């Protein structure tokens, strides 16, 4: 799947209205040097499909049967031809390590339960490990991060910039950071799971109820193929809220049951448990937003996603595409984006707003 999106960036940073009836908010660029002088053209590519010449297309097929694209398929020639289209940025979709059905245990990666993975390839928006990349996309899964770092370098050598996804509203039901930087704790590792809500919990909980796998007569994981993990059970006790906000221990098949919702300090009744921006901050530039948050005590999840973004900026990623941006509070975007812009004033930040 290849898609070209033209984006005209008139300001250095954009914040988006949240799902909690908050006003639209724009952050002004710090100075004219941060405003692009030409149109930005983003070329979206589903990374696992690019370069895959296998046309088998077997339903529920494995990567051995159907093939899969690799980071290495983005050769200098391919990148130059993309650039010749007038593209400025490539959006490599599906790069962060998300839940999938394939056995990488010999590389120290645990298997994901097919009952909480959609499809075999999995959803690229059910991220399992934000500090590493999808092993399906590497020639050598043990060197998957190095292969992506080489792609970052190759992209830049061909005078292109790149963005990857950050999905702030939810993560995979089974999050497991295998290569966390020193001092980084997994989402939920320090949560108080005895209560539905606590400001610095990363998740919302359903106390005293275990998660139940959703069921449907019309759907069988892996199309009915036998798998030792398909047993009608998934170990999650207490159950967590599902990514789309379902508060049921047994979500519906149409819910985003493969994900869990992130807690940004918004209480179950919708009220906010963090400082709000003063009036007039829609006219402030990013340095003033950064200064505002510098001495504020913010929820744990804010810090975790900020650190993830800065990790990838340090790796050479030029920006991010944010999934479901309106489903988290706009104050978080002020905190997150100003931190990114302080690290790289030219970072390109693009957001999906699913329900304006």
mmCIF file of C-alpha atoms in Angstrom:
data_model
loop_
_atom_site.group_PDB
_atom_site.id
_atom_site.type_symbol
_atom_site.label_atom_id
_atom_site.label_comp_id
_atom_site.label_asym_id
_atom_site.label_seq_id
_atom_site.Cartn_x
_atom_site.Cartn_y
_atom_site.Cartn_z
ATOM 1 C CA UNK A 1 0.000 0.000 0.000
ATOM 2 C CA UNK A 2 1.503 3.282 -1.099
ATOM 3 C CA UNK A 3 -0.120 6.618 -0.531
ATOM 4 C CA UNK A 4 1.011 10.182 -1.103
ATOM 5 C CA UNK A 5 -0.220 12.900 1.231
ATOM 6 C CA UNK A 6 0.547 16.568 0.622
ATOM 7 C CA UNK A 7 0.815 18.620 3.788
ATOM 8 C CA UNK A 8 1.406 22.359 3.878
ATOM 9 C CA UNK A 9 3.054 23.253 7.173
ATOM 10 C CA UNK A 10 2.266 26.868 7.982
ATOM 11 C CA UNK A 11 3.279 26.677 11.636
ATOM 12 C CA UNK A 12 6.016 24.921 13.501
ATOM 13 C CA UNK A 13 3.784 22.848 15.760
ATOM 14 C CA UNK A 14 0.119 21.915 15.894
ATOM 15 C CA UNK A 15 -1.879 20.752 18.896
ATOM 16 C CA UNK A 16 -5.184 19.006 18.397
ATOM 17 C CA UNK A 17 -8.548 19.109 20.155
ATOM 18 C CA UNK A 18 -8.946 16.249 22.585
ATOM 19 C CA UNK A 19 -11.786 13.856 23.259
ATOM 20 C CA UNK A 20 -12.617 15.720 26.460
ATOM 21 C CA UNK A 21 -14.404 18.758 24.964
ATOM 22 C CA UNK A 22 -11.352 20.975 25.068
ATOM 23 C CA UNK A 23 -10.838 23.852 22.636
ATOM 24 C CA UNK A 24 -8.689 23.762 19.536
ATOM 25 C CA UNK A 25 -5.167 24.871 20.286
ATOM 26 C CA UNK A 26 -2.334 25.892 17.999
ATOM 27 C CA UNK A 27 1.242 26.496 19.041
ATOM 28 C CA UNK A 28 3.041 29.220 17.154
ATOM 29 C CA UNK A 29 6.435 28.648 15.570
ATOM 30 C CA UNK A 30 9.309 30.157 17.486
ATOM 31 C CA UNK A 31 10.627 32.101 14.513
ATOM 32 C CA UNK A 32 10.536 32.099 10.739
ATOM 33 C CA UNK A 33 13.555 29.796 10.567
ATOM 34 C CA UNK A 34 11.419 26.868 11.775
ATOM 35 C CA UNK A 35 8.720 27.359 9.125
ATOM 36 C CA UNK A 36 9.276 25.215 6.015
ATOM 37 C CA UNK A 37 9.961 27.266 2.900
ATOM 38 C CA UNK A 38 8.272 24.773 0.573
ATOM 39 C CA UNK A 39 5.414 22.326 0.528
ATOM 40 C CA UNK A 40 5.957 19.179 2.573
ATOM 41 C CA UNK A 41 4.940 16.002 0.747
ATOM 42 C CA UNK A 42 4.613 12.858 2.861
ATOM 43 C CA UNK A 43 4.820 9.478 1.138
ATOM 44 C CA UNK A 44 3.146 6.798 3.243
ATOM 45 C CA UNK A 45 4.361 3.265 2.742
ATOM 46 C CA UNK A 46 3.238 0.158 4.578
ATOM 47 C CA UNK A 47 6.748 -1.078 5.223
ATOM 48 C CA UNK A 48 5.952 -4.804 5.263
ATOM 49 C CA UNK A 49 4.415 -4.630 1.760
ATOM 50 C CA UNK A 50 7.042 -2.538 -0.007
ATOM 51 C CA UNK A 51 9.487 -4.796 -1.831
ATOM 52 C CA UNK A 52 7.476 -7.982 -1.297
ATOM 53 C CA UNK A 53 7.225 -9.622 -4.725
ATOM 54 C CA UNK A 54 5.398 -12.713 -3.479
ATOM 55 C CA UNK A 55 1.871 -12.782 -4.941
ATOM 56 C CA UNK A 56 0.525 -15.882 -3.153
ATOM 57 C CA UNK A 57 -1.839 -13.916 -0.877
ATOM 58 C CA UNK A 58 -2.943 -16.984 1.060
ATOM 59 C CA UNK A 59 -5.554 -16.100 3.717
ATOM 60 C CA UNK A 60 -3.923 -16.372 7.149
ATOM 61 C CA UNK A 61 -0.666 -17.272 5.394
ATOM 62 C CA UNK A 62 2.683 -17.077 7.157
ATOM 63 C CA UNK A 63 5.492 -14.803 6.007
ATOM 64 C CA UNK A 64 7.158 -17.910 4.569
ATOM 65 C CA UNK A 65 4.053 -18.466 2.423
ATOM 66 C CA UNK A 66 3.097 -14.886 1.559
ATOM 67 C CA UNK A 67 6.419 -13.117 1.917
ATOM 68 C CA UNK A 68 7.111 -9.835 3.672
ATOM 69 C CA UNK A 69 8.974 -6.650 2.800
ATOM 70 C CA UNK A 70 12.166 -5.745 4.622
ATOM 71 C CA UNK A 71 13.935 -2.550 5.640
ATOM 72 C CA UNK A 72 16.661 -3.508 3.166
ATOM 73 C CA UNK A 73 14.186 -3.313 0.257
ATOM 74 C CA UNK A 74 14.438 0.474 0.490
ATOM 75 C CA UNK A 75 17.569 0.668 -1.624
ATOM 76 C CA UNK A 76 19.245 3.858 -2.789
ATOM 77 C CA UNK A 77 17.548 3.399 -6.168
ATOM 78 C CA UNK A 78 14.104 2.993 -4.583
ATOM 79 C CA UNK A 79 14.600 6.015 -2.342
ATOM 80 C CA UNK A 80 15.790 8.175 -5.231
ATOM 81 C CA UNK A 81 12.735 7.250 -7.294
ATOM 82 C CA UNK A 82 10.488 8.176 -4.368
ATOM 83 C CA UNK A 83 12.329 11.481 -4.020
ATOM 84 C CA UNK A 84 11.875 12.147 -7.733
ATOM 85 C CA UNK A 85 8.107 12.216 -7.121
ATOM 86 C CA UNK A 86 8.633 15.438 -5.188
ATOM 87 C CA UNK A 87 8.462 13.705 -1.815
ATOM 88 C CA UNK A 88 10.120 15.345 1.201
ATOM 89 C CA UNK A 89 9.246 12.856 3.973
ATOM 90 C CA UNK A 90 8.653 9.094 4.014
ATOM 91 C CA UNK A 91 6.208 7.788 6.590
ATOM 92 C CA UNK A 92 7.411 4.258 7.314
ATOM 93 C CA UNK A 93 4.211 2.702 8.650
ATOM 94 C CA UNK A 94 4.386 -0.274 10.999
ATOM 95 C CA UNK A 95 7.961 0.180 12.248
ATOM 96 C CA UNK A 96 7.605 0.015 16.074
ATOM 97 C CA UNK A 97 7.499 -3.567 17.344
ATOM 98 C CA UNK A 98 3.817 -4.452 17.525
ATOM 99 C CA UNK A 99 2.067 -7.651 18.570
ATOM 100 C CA UNK A 100 2.125 -10.311 15.834
ATOM 101 C CA UNK A 101 1.935 -14.070 15.382
ATOM 102 C CA UNK A 102 5.358 -15.472 14.565
ATOM 103 C CA UNK A 103 7.863 -17.380 16.667
ATOM 104 C CA UNK A 104 10.848 -15.201 17.574
ATOM 105 C CA UNK A 105 11.554 -16.844 20.919
ATOM 106 C CA UNK A 106 15.127 -17.708 19.900
ATOM 107 C CA UNK A 107 15.719 -13.949 19.734
ATOM 108 C CA UNK A 108 14.384 -13.432 23.251
ATOM 109 C CA UNK A 109 10.945 -12.230 22.110
ATOM 110 C CA UNK A 110 7.894 -13.840 23.707
ATOM 111 C CA UNK A 111 5.088 -15.207 21.539
ATOM 112 C CA UNK A 112 1.873 -13.206 21.331
ATOM 113 C CA UNK A 113 -1.467 -14.892 21.968
ATOM 114 C CA UNK A 114 -3.390 -15.032 18.651
ATOM 115 C CA UNK A 115 -6.608 -14.414 20.587
ATOM 116 C CA UNK A 116 -5.485 -10.834 21.303
ATOM 117 C CA UNK A 117 -3.805 -10.182 17.950
ATOM 118 C CA UNK A 118 -5.817 -9.122 14.920
ATOM 119 C CA UNK A 119 -4.660 -11.203 11.981
ATOM 120 C CA UNK A 120 -1.277 -12.887 11.802
ATOM 121 C CA UNK A 121 0.706 -9.774 10.938
ATOM 122 C CA UNK A 122 -1.042 -7.910 13.755
ATOM 123 C CA UNK A 123 -2.121 -4.298 13.934
ATOM 124 C CA UNK A 124 0.732 -1.785 13.572
ATOM 125 C CA UNK A 125 -1.147 0.288 16.148
ATOM 126 C CA UNK A 126 -0.933 -2.315 18.917
ATOM 127 C CA UNK A 127 2.669 -1.589 19.883
ATOM 128 C CA UNK A 128 4.394 -4.183 22.060
ATOM 129 C CA UNK A 129 7.831 -2.570 22.479
ATOM 130 C CA UNK A 130 8.410 1.116 21.700
ATOM 131 C CA UNK A 131 12.187 0.867 22.012
ATOM 132 C CA UNK A 132 12.631 -1.613 19.189
ATOM 133 C CA UNK A 133 11.249 -2.406 15.744
ATOM 134 C CA UNK A 134 9.122 -5.052 14.063
ATOM 135 C CA UNK A 135 11.214 -8.245 13.694
ATOM 136 C CA UNK A 136 9.215 -9.272 10.597
ATOM 137 C CA UNK A 137 10.877 -6.389 8.737
ATOM 138 C CA UNK A 138 14.467 -7.443 9.401
ATOM 139 C CA UNK A 139 16.601 -9.867 7.411
ATOM 140 C CA UNK A 140 18.195 -10.817 10.738
ATOM 141 C CA UNK A 141 15.722 -10.248 13.598
ATOM 142 C CA UNK A 142 18.597 -10.210 16.098
ATOM 143 C CA UNK A 143 19.900 -7.108 14.280
ATOM 144 C CA UNK A 144 16.517 -5.527 13.600
ATOM 145 C CA UNK A 145 17.315 -2.219 15.277
ATOM 146 C CA UNK A 146 20.634 -1.942 13.443
ATOM 147 C CA UNK A 147 18.865 -2.620 10.127
ATOM 148 C CA UNK A 148 16.402 0.190 10.808
ATOM 149 C CA UNK A 149 19.207 2.528 11.868
ATOM 150 C CA UNK A 150 20.861 1.772 8.515
ATOM 151 C CA UNK A 151 17.586 2.683 6.777
ATOM 152 C CA UNK A 152 17.485 5.993 8.665
ATOM 153 C CA UNK A 153 20.995 6.748 7.426
ATOM 154 C CA UNK A 154 20.177 5.634 3.868
ATOM 155 C CA UNK A 155 17.034 7.782 3.806
ATOM 156 C CA UNK A 156 19.004 10.851 4.850
ATOM 157 C CA UNK A 157 21.779 10.134 2.351
ATOM 158 C CA UNK A 158 19.120 10.303 -0.352
ATOM 159 C CA UNK A 159 18.031 13.755 0.862
ATOM 160 C CA UNK A 160 14.763 12.537 2.361
ATOM 161 C CA UNK A 161 13.399 12.762 5.883
ATOM 162 C CA UNK A 162 11.407 10.096 7.690
ATOM 163 C CA UNK A 163 8.635 9.812 10.229
ATOM 164 C CA UNK A 164 7.318 6.821 12.170
ATOM 165 C CA UNK A 165 4.159 6.197 14.171
ATOM 166 C CA UNK A 166 3.504 6.940 17.808
ATOM 167 C CA UNK A 167 0.164 5.664 19.107
ATOM 168 C CA UNK A 168 -0.444 7.559 22.361
ATOM 169 C CA UNK A 169 -3.977 6.375 23.139
ATOM 170 C CA UNK A 170 -3.288 2.645 23.504
ATOM 171 C CA UNK A 171 -0.681 -0.109 23.399
ATOM 172 C CA UNK A 172 -0.731 -3.873 22.880
ATOM 173 C CA UNK A 173 -2.507 -5.967 25.483
ATOM 174 C CA UNK A 174 0.854 -7.614 26.216
ATOM 175 C CA UNK A 175 3.503 -4.885 26.358
ATOM 176 C CA UNK A 176 7.027 -6.145 26.889
ATOM 177 C CA UNK A 177 10.082 -3.937 26.462
ATOM 178 C CA UNK A 178 13.064 -6.188 25.771
ATOM 179 C CA UNK A 179 15.629 -3.487 24.974
ATOM 180 C CA UNK A 180 14.568 -0.613 27.217
ATOM 181 C CA UNK A 181 17.240 2.032 27.821
ATOM 182 C CA UNK A 182 18.697 2.037 31.316
ATOM 183 C CA UNK A 183 16.173 3.228 33.880
ATOM 184 C CA UNK A 184 13.116 2.782 31.641
ATOM 185 C CA UNK A 185 10.281 0.760 33.174
ATOM 186 C CA UNK A 186 7.557 -0.895 31.111
ATOM 187 C CA UNK A 187 4.072 0.581 30.957
ATOM 188 C CA UNK A 188 2.135 -0.604 33.990
ATOM 189 C CA UNK A 189 5.174 -1.940 35.851
ATOM 190 C CA UNK A 190 4.588 0.419 38.783
ATOM 191 C CA UNK A 191 0.775 0.609 38.671
ATOM 192 C CA UNK A 192 -1.476 0.094 41.674
ATOM 193 C CA UNK A 193 -3.773 -2.537 40.157
ATOM 194 C CA UNK A 194 -6.191 -2.589 43.106
ATOM 195 C CA UNK A 195 -7.972 0.585 41.963
ATOM 196 C CA UNK A 196 -9.729 1.618 38.768
ATOM 197 C CA UNK A 197 -7.847 4.894 38.563
ATOM 198 C CA UNK A 198 -4.787 6.541 40.018
ATOM 199 C CA UNK A 199 -3.152 9.495 38.316
ATOM 200 C CA UNK A 200 0.256 7.890 37.846
ATOM 201 C CA UNK A 201 -1.050 4.494 36.801
ATOM 202 C CA UNK A 202 -0.413 3.921 33.107
ATOM 203 C CA UNK A 203 -3.653 1.958 32.682
ATOM 204 C CA UNK A 204 -7.243 1.922 33.917
ATOM 205 C CA UNK A 205 -8.290 -1.267 35.712
ATOM 206 C CA UNK A 206 -11.438 -3.279 36.380
ATOM 207 C CA UNK A 207 -10.706 -4.459 39.941
ATOM 208 C CA UNK A 208 -11.600 -8.013 40.945
ATOM 209 C CA UNK A 209 -12.372 -9.082 37.381
ATOM 210 C CA UNK A 210 -10.113 -11.031 35.046
ATOM 211 C CA UNK A 211 -9.964 -10.286 31.330
ATOM 212 C CA UNK A 212 -12.041 -12.581 29.133
ATOM 213 C CA UNK A 213 -11.241 -13.204 25.484
ATOM 214 C CA UNK A 214 -13.995 -11.855 23.206
ATOM 215 C CA UNK A 215 -15.826 -14.485 21.192
ATOM 216 C CA UNK A 216 -17.822 -14.599 17.992
ATOM 217 C CA UNK A 217 -19.326 -17.361 15.878
ATOM 218 C CA UNK A 218 -18.055 -15.516 12.798
ATOM 219 C CA UNK A 219 -14.387 -15.299 13.784
ATOM 220 C CA UNK A 220 -11.714 -17.819 14.687
ATOM 221 C CA UNK A 221 -8.136 -16.757 15.501
ATOM 222 C CA UNK A 222 -5.740 -17.754 12.709
ATOM 223 C CA UNK A 223 -8.743 -18.942 10.723
ATOM 224 C CA UNK A 224 -9.120 -21.981 12.961
ATOM 225 C CA UNK A 225 -5.485 -23.118 12.786
ATOM 226 C CA UNK A 226 -4.265 -24.906 15.903
ATOM 227 C CA UNK A 227 -1.893 -22.975 18.142
ATOM 228 C CA UNK A 228 -0.855 -23.827 21.724
ATOM 229 C CA UNK A 229 -1.816 -20.329 22.898
ATOM 230 C CA UNK A 230 -5.361 -20.535 21.518
ATOM 231 C CA UNK A 231 -7.228 -21.849 24.542
ATOM 232 C CA UNK A 232 -9.932 -19.262 25.191
ATOM 233 C CA UNK A 233 -7.809 -17.600 27.865
ATOM 234 C CA UNK A 234 -5.471 -14.632 28.211
ATOM 235 C CA UNK A 235 -3.735 -13.937 31.503
ATOM 236 C CA UNK A 236 -4.729 -10.405 32.560
ATOM 237 C CA UNK A 237 -6.000 -10.003 36.097
ATOM 238 C CA UNK A 238 -7.367 -7.527 36.868
ATOM 239 C CA UNK A 239 -8.664 -6.678 33.422
ATOM 240 C CA UNK A 240 -7.756 -3.322 31.897
ATOM 241 C CA UNK A 241 -9.877 -0.890 29.926
ATOM 242 C CA UNK A 242 -9.699 -1.597 26.215
ATOM 243 C CA UNK A 243 -8.123 0.885 23.786
ATOM 244 C CA UNK A 244 -11.381 2.329 22.470
ATOM 245 C CA UNK A 245 -12.528 3.002 26.035
ATOM 246 C CA UNK A 246 -14.551 -0.153 26.705
ATOM 247 C CA UNK A 247 -14.735 -0.770 30.453
ATOM 248 C CA UNK A 248 -15.866 -4.382 30.111
ATOM 249 C CA UNK A 249 -13.737 -7.276 31.347
ATOM 250 C CA UNK A 250 -14.943 -9.112 28.240
ATOM 251 C CA UNK A 251 -14.869 -6.580 25.408
ATOM 252 C CA UNK A 252 -16.922 -6.997 22.270
ATOM 253 C CA UNK A 253 -15.359 -8.387 19.098
ATOM 254 C CA UNK A 254 -15.829 -4.945 17.540
ATOM 255 C CA UNK A 255 -13.856 -3.264 20.320
ATOM 256 C CA UNK A 256 -10.122 -2.713 20.011
ATOM 257 C CA UNK A 257 -9.646 -5.749 22.214
ATOM 258 C CA UNK A 258 -6.015 -6.263 21.180
ATOM 259 C CA UNK A 259 -5.116 -2.997 22.940
ATOM 260 C CA UNK A 260 -5.382 -1.352 26.356
ATOM 261 C CA UNK A 261 -6.116 2.316 26.929
ATOM 262 C CA UNK A 262 -3.407 4.595 28.324
ATOM 263 C CA UNK A 263 -4.217 6.759 31.352
ATOM 264 C CA UNK A 264 -3.173 10.407 30.893
ATOM 265 C CA UNK A 265 -4.487 11.634 34.205
ATOM 266 C CA UNK A 266 -8.081 11.884 33.024
ATOM 267 C CA UNK A 267 -10.381 10.483 35.699
ATOM 268 C CA UNK A 268 -13.133 8.011 34.780
ATOM 269 C CA UNK A 269 -15.668 10.859 35.060
ATOM 270 C CA UNK A 270 -13.697 12.871 32.467
ATOM 271 C CA UNK A 271 -12.219 15.455 34.835
ATOM 272 C CA UNK A 272 -8.535 16.318 34.632
ATOM 273 C CA UNK A 273 -5.910 15.454 37.218
ATOM 274 C CA UNK A 274 -3.115 17.694 35.898
ATOM 275 C CA UNK A 275 -2.398 21.419 35.348
ATOM 276 C CA UNK A 276 -4.243 23.159 32.529
ATOM 277 C CA UNK A 277 -2.735 25.696 30.157
ATOM 278 C CA UNK A 278 -3.482 29.356 30.964
ATOM 279 C CA UNK A 279 -5.644 31.391 28.562
ATOM 280 C CA UNK A 280 -3.739 32.752 25.592
ATOM 281 C CA UNK A 281 -1.327 29.848 25.233
ATOM 282 C CA UNK A 282 -2.711 29.159 21.771
ATOM 283 C CA UNK A 283 -0.578 32.161 20.739
ATOM 284 C CA UNK A 284 2.594 31.071 22.512
ATOM 285 C CA UNK A 285 5.579 29.539 20.747
ATOM 286 C CA UNK A 286 6.938 26.143 21.688
ATOM 287 C CA UNK A 287 9.689 27.453 23.977
ATOM 288 C CA UNK A 288 7.078 29.072 26.199
ATOM 289 C CA UNK A 289 5.060 25.853 26.268
ATOM 290 C CA UNK A 290 8.204 23.971 27.275
ATOM 291 C CA UNK A 291 8.946 26.505 30.012
ATOM 292 C CA UNK A 292 5.386 26.222 31.356
ATOM 293 C CA UNK A 293 5.692 22.464 31.895
ATOM 294 C CA UNK A 294 9.249 22.496 33.197
ATOM 295 C CA UNK A 295 8.287 22.791 36.879
ATOM 296 C CA UNK A 296 4.930 20.982 36.654
ATOM 297 C CA UNK A 297 4.198 17.538 38.067
ATOM 298 C CA UNK A 298 2.655 15.559 35.211
ATOM 299 C CA UNK A 299 1.261 12.006 34.966
ATOM 300 C CA UNK A 300 3.649 9.104 34.430
ATOM 301 C CA UNK A 301 2.273 8.270 30.966
ATOM 302 C CA UNK A 302 3.183 11.756 29.699
ATOM 303 C CA UNK A 303 6.809 11.213 30.655
ATOM 304 C CA UNK A 304 6.927 7.743 29.128
ATOM 305 C CA UNK A 305 5.737 8.910 25.715
ATOM 306 C CA UNK A 306 7.991 11.976 25.803
ATOM 307 C CA UNK A 307 10.981 9.731 26.486
ATOM 308 C CA UNK A 308 9.977 7.385 23.648
ATOM 309 C CA UNK A 309 9.780 10.288 21.195
ATOM 310 C CA UNK A 310 13.136 11.732 22.264
ATOM 311 C CA UNK A 311 14.750 8.282 21.988
ATOM 312 C CA UNK A 312 13.779 8.095 18.311
ATOM 313 C CA UNK A 313 14.716 11.718 17.645
ATOM 314 C CA UNK A 314 18.176 10.855 18.985
ATOM 315 C CA UNK A 315 18.244 7.907 16.546
ATOM 316 C CA UNK A 316 17.741 10.327 13.650
ATOM 317 C CA UNK A 317 13.984 10.030 13.084
ATOM 318 C CA UNK A 318 12.749 13.402 11.784
ATOM 319 C CA UNK A 319 9.261 13.396 13.264
ATOM 320 C CA UNK A 320 6.151 11.399 13.976
ATOM 321 C CA UNK A 321 2.683 10.572 12.760
ATOM 322 C CA UNK A 322 0.371 10.472 15.782
ATOM 323 C CA UNK A 323 -2.466 7.958 15.753
ATOM 324 C CA UNK A 324 -5.890 8.941 17.168
ATOM 325 C CA UNK A 325 -4.544 12.279 18.406
ATOM 326 C CA UNK A 326 -7.895 13.561 19.663
ATOM 327 C CA UNK A 327 -8.256 10.693 22.149
ATOM 328 C CA UNK A 328 -5.696 12.120 24.573
ATOM 329 C CA UNK A 329 -5.866 15.531 26.320
ATOM 330 C CA UNK A 330 -4.519 18.507 24.383
ATOM 331 C CA UNK A 331 -2.363 19.564 27.352
ATOM 332 C CA UNK A 332 -0.303 16.436 26.732
ATOM 333 C CA UNK A 333 0.407 17.607 23.177
ATOM 334 C CA UNK A 334 1.695 20.914 24.534
ATOM 335 C CA UNK A 335 4.040 18.990 26.854
ATOM 336 C CA UNK A 336 5.084 16.363 24.295
ATOM 337 C CA UNK A 337 5.527 18.488 21.202
ATOM 338 C CA UNK A 338 7.368 21.315 22.928
ATOM 339 C CA UNK A 339 9.866 18.772 24.309
ATOM 340 C CA UNK A 340 10.389 17.377 20.802
ATOM 341 C CA UNK A 341 10.818 20.852 19.309
ATOM 342 C CA UNK A 342 13.369 21.773 21.960
ATOM 343 C CA UNK A 343 15.391 18.744 20.836
ATOM 344 C CA UNK A 344 14.819 19.297 17.108
ATOM 345 C CA UNK A 345 13.089 22.553 16.061
ATOM 346 C CA UNK A 346 12.614 21.155 12.545
ATOM 347 C CA UNK A 347 10.807 17.992 13.673
ATOM 348 C CA UNK A 348 7.736 17.315 11.524
ATOM 349 C CA UNK A 349 4.644 16.331 13.513
ATOM 350 C CA UNK A 350 1.575 14.980 11.730
ATOM 351 C CA UNK A 351 -1.576 13.770 13.479
ATOM 352 C CA UNK A 352 -4.590 11.669 12.620
ATOM 353 C CA UNK A 353 -7.842 13.026 14.027
ATOM 354 C CA UNK A 354 -10.278 10.126 13.745
ATOM 355 C CA UNK A 355 -13.340 11.853 15.193
ATOM 356 C CA UNK A 356 -12.950 15.664 14.931
#
